[in-house]
Short mmCIF file of C-alpha atoms in Angstrom, two decimals:
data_model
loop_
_atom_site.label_atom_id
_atom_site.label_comp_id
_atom_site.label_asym_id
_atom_site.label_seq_id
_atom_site.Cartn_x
_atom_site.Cartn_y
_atom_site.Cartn_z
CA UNK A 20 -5.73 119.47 78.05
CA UNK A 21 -2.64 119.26 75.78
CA UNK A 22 1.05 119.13 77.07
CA UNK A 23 3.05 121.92 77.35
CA UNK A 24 4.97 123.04 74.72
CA UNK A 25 8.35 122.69 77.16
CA UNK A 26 6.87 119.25 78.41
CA UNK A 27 7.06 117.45 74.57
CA UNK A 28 10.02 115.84 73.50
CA UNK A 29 12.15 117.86 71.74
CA UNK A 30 12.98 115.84 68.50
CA UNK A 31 9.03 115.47 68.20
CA UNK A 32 8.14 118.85 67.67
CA UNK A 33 11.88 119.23 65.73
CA UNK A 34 10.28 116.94 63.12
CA UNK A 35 6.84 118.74 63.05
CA UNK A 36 8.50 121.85 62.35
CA UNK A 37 11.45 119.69 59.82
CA UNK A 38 7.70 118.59 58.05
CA UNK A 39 5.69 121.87 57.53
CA UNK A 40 9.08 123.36 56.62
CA UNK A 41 9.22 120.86 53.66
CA UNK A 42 5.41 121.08 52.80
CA UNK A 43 5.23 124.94 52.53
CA UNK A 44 8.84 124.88 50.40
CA UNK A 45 7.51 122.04 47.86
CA UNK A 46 4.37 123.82 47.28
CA UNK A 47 6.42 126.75 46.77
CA UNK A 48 4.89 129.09 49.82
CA UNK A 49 9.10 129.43 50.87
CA UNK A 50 12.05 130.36 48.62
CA UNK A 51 14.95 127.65 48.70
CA UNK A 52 17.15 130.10 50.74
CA UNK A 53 14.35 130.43 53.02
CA UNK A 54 13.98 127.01 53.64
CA UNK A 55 17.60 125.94 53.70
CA UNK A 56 17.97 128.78 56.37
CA UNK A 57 15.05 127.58 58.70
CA UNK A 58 16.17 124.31 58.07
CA UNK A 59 19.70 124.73 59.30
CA UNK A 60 17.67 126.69 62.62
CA UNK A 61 15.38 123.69 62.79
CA UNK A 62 18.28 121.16 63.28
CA UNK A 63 20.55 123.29 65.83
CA UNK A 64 18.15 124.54 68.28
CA UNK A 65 17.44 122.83 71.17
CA UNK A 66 14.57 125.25 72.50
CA UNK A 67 10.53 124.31 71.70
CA UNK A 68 9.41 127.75 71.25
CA UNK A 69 12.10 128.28 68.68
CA UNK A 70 11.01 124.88 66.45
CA UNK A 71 7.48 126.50 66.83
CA UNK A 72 8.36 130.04 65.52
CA UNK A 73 10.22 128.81 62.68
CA UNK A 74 7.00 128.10 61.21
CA UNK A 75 4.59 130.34 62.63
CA UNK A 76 3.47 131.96 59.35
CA UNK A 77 3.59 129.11 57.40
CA UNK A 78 0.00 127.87 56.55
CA UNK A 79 0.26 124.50 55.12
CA UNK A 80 0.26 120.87 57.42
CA UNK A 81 1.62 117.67 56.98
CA UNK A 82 -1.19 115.15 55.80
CA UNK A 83 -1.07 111.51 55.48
CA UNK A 84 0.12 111.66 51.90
CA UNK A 85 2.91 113.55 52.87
CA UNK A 86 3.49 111.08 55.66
CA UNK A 87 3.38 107.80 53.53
CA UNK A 88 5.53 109.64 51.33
CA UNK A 89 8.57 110.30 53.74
CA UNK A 90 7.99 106.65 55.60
CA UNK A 91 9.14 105.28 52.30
CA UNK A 92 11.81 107.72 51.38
CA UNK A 93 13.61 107.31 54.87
CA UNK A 94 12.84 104.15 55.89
CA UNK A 95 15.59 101.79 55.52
CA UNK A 96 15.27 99.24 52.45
CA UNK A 97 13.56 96.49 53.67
CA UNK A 98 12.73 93.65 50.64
CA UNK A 99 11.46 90.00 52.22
CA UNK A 100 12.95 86.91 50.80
CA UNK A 101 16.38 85.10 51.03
CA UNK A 102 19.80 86.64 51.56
CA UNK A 103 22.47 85.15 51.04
CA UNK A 104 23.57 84.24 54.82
CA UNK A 105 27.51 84.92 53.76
CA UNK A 106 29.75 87.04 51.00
CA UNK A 107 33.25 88.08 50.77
CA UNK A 108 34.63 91.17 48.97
CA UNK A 109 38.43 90.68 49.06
CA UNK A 110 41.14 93.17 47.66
CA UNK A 111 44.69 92.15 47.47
CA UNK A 112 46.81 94.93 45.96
CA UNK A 113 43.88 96.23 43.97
CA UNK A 114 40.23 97.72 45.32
CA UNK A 115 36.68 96.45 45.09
CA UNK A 116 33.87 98.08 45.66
CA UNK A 117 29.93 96.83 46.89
CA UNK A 118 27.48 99.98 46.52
CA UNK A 119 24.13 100.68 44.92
CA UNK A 120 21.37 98.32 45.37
CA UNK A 121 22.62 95.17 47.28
CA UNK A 122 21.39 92.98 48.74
CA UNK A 123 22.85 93.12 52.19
CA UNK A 124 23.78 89.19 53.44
CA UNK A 125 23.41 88.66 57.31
CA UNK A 126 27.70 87.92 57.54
CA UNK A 127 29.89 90.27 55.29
CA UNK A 128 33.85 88.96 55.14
CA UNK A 129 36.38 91.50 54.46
CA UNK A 130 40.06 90.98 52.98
CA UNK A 131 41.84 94.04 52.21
CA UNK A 132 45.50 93.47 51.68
CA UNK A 133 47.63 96.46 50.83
CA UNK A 134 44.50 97.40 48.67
CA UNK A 135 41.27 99.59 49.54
CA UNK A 136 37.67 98.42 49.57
CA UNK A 137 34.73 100.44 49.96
CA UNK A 138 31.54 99.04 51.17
CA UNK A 139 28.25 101.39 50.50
CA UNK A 140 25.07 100.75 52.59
CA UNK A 141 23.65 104.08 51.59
CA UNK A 142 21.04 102.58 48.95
CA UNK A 143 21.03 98.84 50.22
CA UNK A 144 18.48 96.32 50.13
CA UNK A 145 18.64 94.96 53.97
CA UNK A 146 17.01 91.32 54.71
CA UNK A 147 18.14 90.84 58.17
CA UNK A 148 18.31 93.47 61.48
CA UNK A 149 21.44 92.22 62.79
CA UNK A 150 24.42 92.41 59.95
CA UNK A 151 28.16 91.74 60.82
CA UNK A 152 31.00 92.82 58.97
CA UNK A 153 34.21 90.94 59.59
CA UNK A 154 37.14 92.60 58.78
CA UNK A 155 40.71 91.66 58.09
CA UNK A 156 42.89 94.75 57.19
CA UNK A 157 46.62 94.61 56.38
CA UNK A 158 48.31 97.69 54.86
CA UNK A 159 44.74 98.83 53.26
CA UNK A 160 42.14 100.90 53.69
CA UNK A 161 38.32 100.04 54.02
CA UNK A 162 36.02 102.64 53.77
CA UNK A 163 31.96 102.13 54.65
CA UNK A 164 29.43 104.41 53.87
CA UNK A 165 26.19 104.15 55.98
CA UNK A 166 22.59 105.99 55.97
CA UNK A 167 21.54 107.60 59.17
CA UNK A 168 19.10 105.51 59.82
CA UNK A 169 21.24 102.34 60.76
CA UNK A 170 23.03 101.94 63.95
CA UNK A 171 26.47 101.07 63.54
CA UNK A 172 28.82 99.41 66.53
CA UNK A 173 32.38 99.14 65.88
CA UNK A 174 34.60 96.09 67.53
CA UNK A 175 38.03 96.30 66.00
CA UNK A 176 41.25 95.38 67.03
CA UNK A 177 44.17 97.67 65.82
CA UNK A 178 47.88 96.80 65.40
CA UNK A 179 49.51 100.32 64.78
CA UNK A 180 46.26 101.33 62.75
CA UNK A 181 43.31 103.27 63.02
CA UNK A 182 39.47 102.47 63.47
CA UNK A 183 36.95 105.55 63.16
CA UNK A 184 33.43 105.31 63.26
CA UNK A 185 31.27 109.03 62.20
CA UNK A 186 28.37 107.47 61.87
CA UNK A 187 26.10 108.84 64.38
CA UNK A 188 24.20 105.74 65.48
CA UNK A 189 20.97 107.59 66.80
CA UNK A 190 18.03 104.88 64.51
CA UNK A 191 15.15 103.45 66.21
CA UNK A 192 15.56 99.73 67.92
CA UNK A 193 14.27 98.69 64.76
CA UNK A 194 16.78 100.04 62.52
CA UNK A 195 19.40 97.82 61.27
CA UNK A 196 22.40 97.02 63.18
CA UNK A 197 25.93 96.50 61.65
CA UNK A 198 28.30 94.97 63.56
CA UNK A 199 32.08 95.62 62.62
CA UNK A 200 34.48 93.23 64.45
CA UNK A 201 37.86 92.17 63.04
CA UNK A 202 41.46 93.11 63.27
CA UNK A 203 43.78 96.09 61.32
CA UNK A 204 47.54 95.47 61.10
CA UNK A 205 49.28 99.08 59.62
CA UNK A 206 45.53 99.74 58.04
CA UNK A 207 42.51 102.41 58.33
CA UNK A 208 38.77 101.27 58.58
CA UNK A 209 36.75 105.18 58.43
CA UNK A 210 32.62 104.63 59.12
CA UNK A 211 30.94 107.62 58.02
CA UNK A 212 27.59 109.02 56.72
CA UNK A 213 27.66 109.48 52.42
CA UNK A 214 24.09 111.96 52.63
CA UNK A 215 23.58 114.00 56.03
CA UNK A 216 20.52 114.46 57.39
CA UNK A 217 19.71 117.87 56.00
CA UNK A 218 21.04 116.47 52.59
CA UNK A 219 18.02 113.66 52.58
CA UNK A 220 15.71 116.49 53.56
CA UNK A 221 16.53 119.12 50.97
CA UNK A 222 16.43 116.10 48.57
CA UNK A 223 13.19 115.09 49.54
CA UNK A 224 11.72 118.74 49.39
CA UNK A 225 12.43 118.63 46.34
CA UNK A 226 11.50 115.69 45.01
CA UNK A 227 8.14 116.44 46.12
CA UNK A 228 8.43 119.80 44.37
CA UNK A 229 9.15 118.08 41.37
CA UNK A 230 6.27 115.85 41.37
CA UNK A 231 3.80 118.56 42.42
CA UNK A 232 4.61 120.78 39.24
CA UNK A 233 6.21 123.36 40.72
CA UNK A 234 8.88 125.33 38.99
CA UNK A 235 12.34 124.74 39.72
CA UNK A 236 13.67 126.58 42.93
CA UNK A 237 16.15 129.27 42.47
CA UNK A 238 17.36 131.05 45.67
#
């Protein structure tokens, strides 16, 4: 006998529906409006028989293509080999920048004096679970950029400046974990997600619309 509909975990059946909502759209059963719409529903409601409605009438199901497909689209990038165990990006009254594809090193040092740095894990190449970033912040500003899919933990120590983390920290146990320790004297450190959720989703859908053939969506 299955489990009641009530009785399932909620964020299971909230990516069932997430799934046939991005099937039916890239094979173009939904307009873009359509599926932005039950998309946005999909992702704020917290009742079962809601997630189930949303996609009722739509007549197409995940398969295991589809499901290889998203593992490596929002899976974190995972590449075997050797990291480098330590690097420094240091800005003194200027501003560096690490984004892209990096390779993410188990121990990242941070200077930033009366400069800004920016450190981008959106589209990085992790080799290790457990990364720390160790900051020292004087008169500057450090901004990091994570993907949702990577738990971050913040462990800063503020002299008349300000620490925020945004990032919502809600990956698996086997996500990656940064760890941000260090100290800000008259200095900002601001942790936040680059692509939302619903951003990855839509750009997914779509990729997959693309590769299918289908026209390009207008809503």
């Amino acid at each position: 006998m299955p489990v009641k509909l009530e009785d399932r975990p909620i964020e299971q059946v909230r990516e069932e529906t997430v799934d046939k909502l991005i099937v039916n759209y890239s094979h173009a059963i939904i307009s873009a409006e359509a599926f932005e719409r039950r998309l946005d529903e999909a992702m704020a409601t917290e009742s079962h028989q809601q997630l189930v409605d949303l996609v009722a009438d739509l007549p197409l199901e995940a398969d295991s293509k589809y499901d290889a497909q998203k593992e490596r689209s929002f899976t974190p990038n995972y590449s075997a080999g050797q990291a480098e165990e330590d690097d420094k990006l240091i800005s003194i009254l200027g501003s560096n920048v690490r984004e892209g594809q990096w390779v993410v090193p188990k121990k990242i040092h941070v200077v930033d004096i009366v400069g800004s740095a920016k450190l981008d894990f959106t589209d990085a190449i992790f080799q290790h679970q457990h990364v720390e970033v160790n900051v020292a912040n004087v008169l500057g500003s450090l901004d990091i950029y994570v993907p949702e899919n990577v738990n971050v933990t913040t462990r800063m120590f503020n002299i008349v400046g300000s620490s925020e983390n945004r990032a919502p920290s809600i990956a698996n146990r086997q996500a990656p974990q940064i760890t941000i320790t260090g100290y800000s004297v008259l200095g900002s450190l601001e942790v936040s997600v680059k692509r939302t959720m619903k951003e990855k989703f839509v750009a997914f859908a779509n990729s997959m619309r693309e590769a299918l053939g289908m026209p390009k969506a207008n809503n």
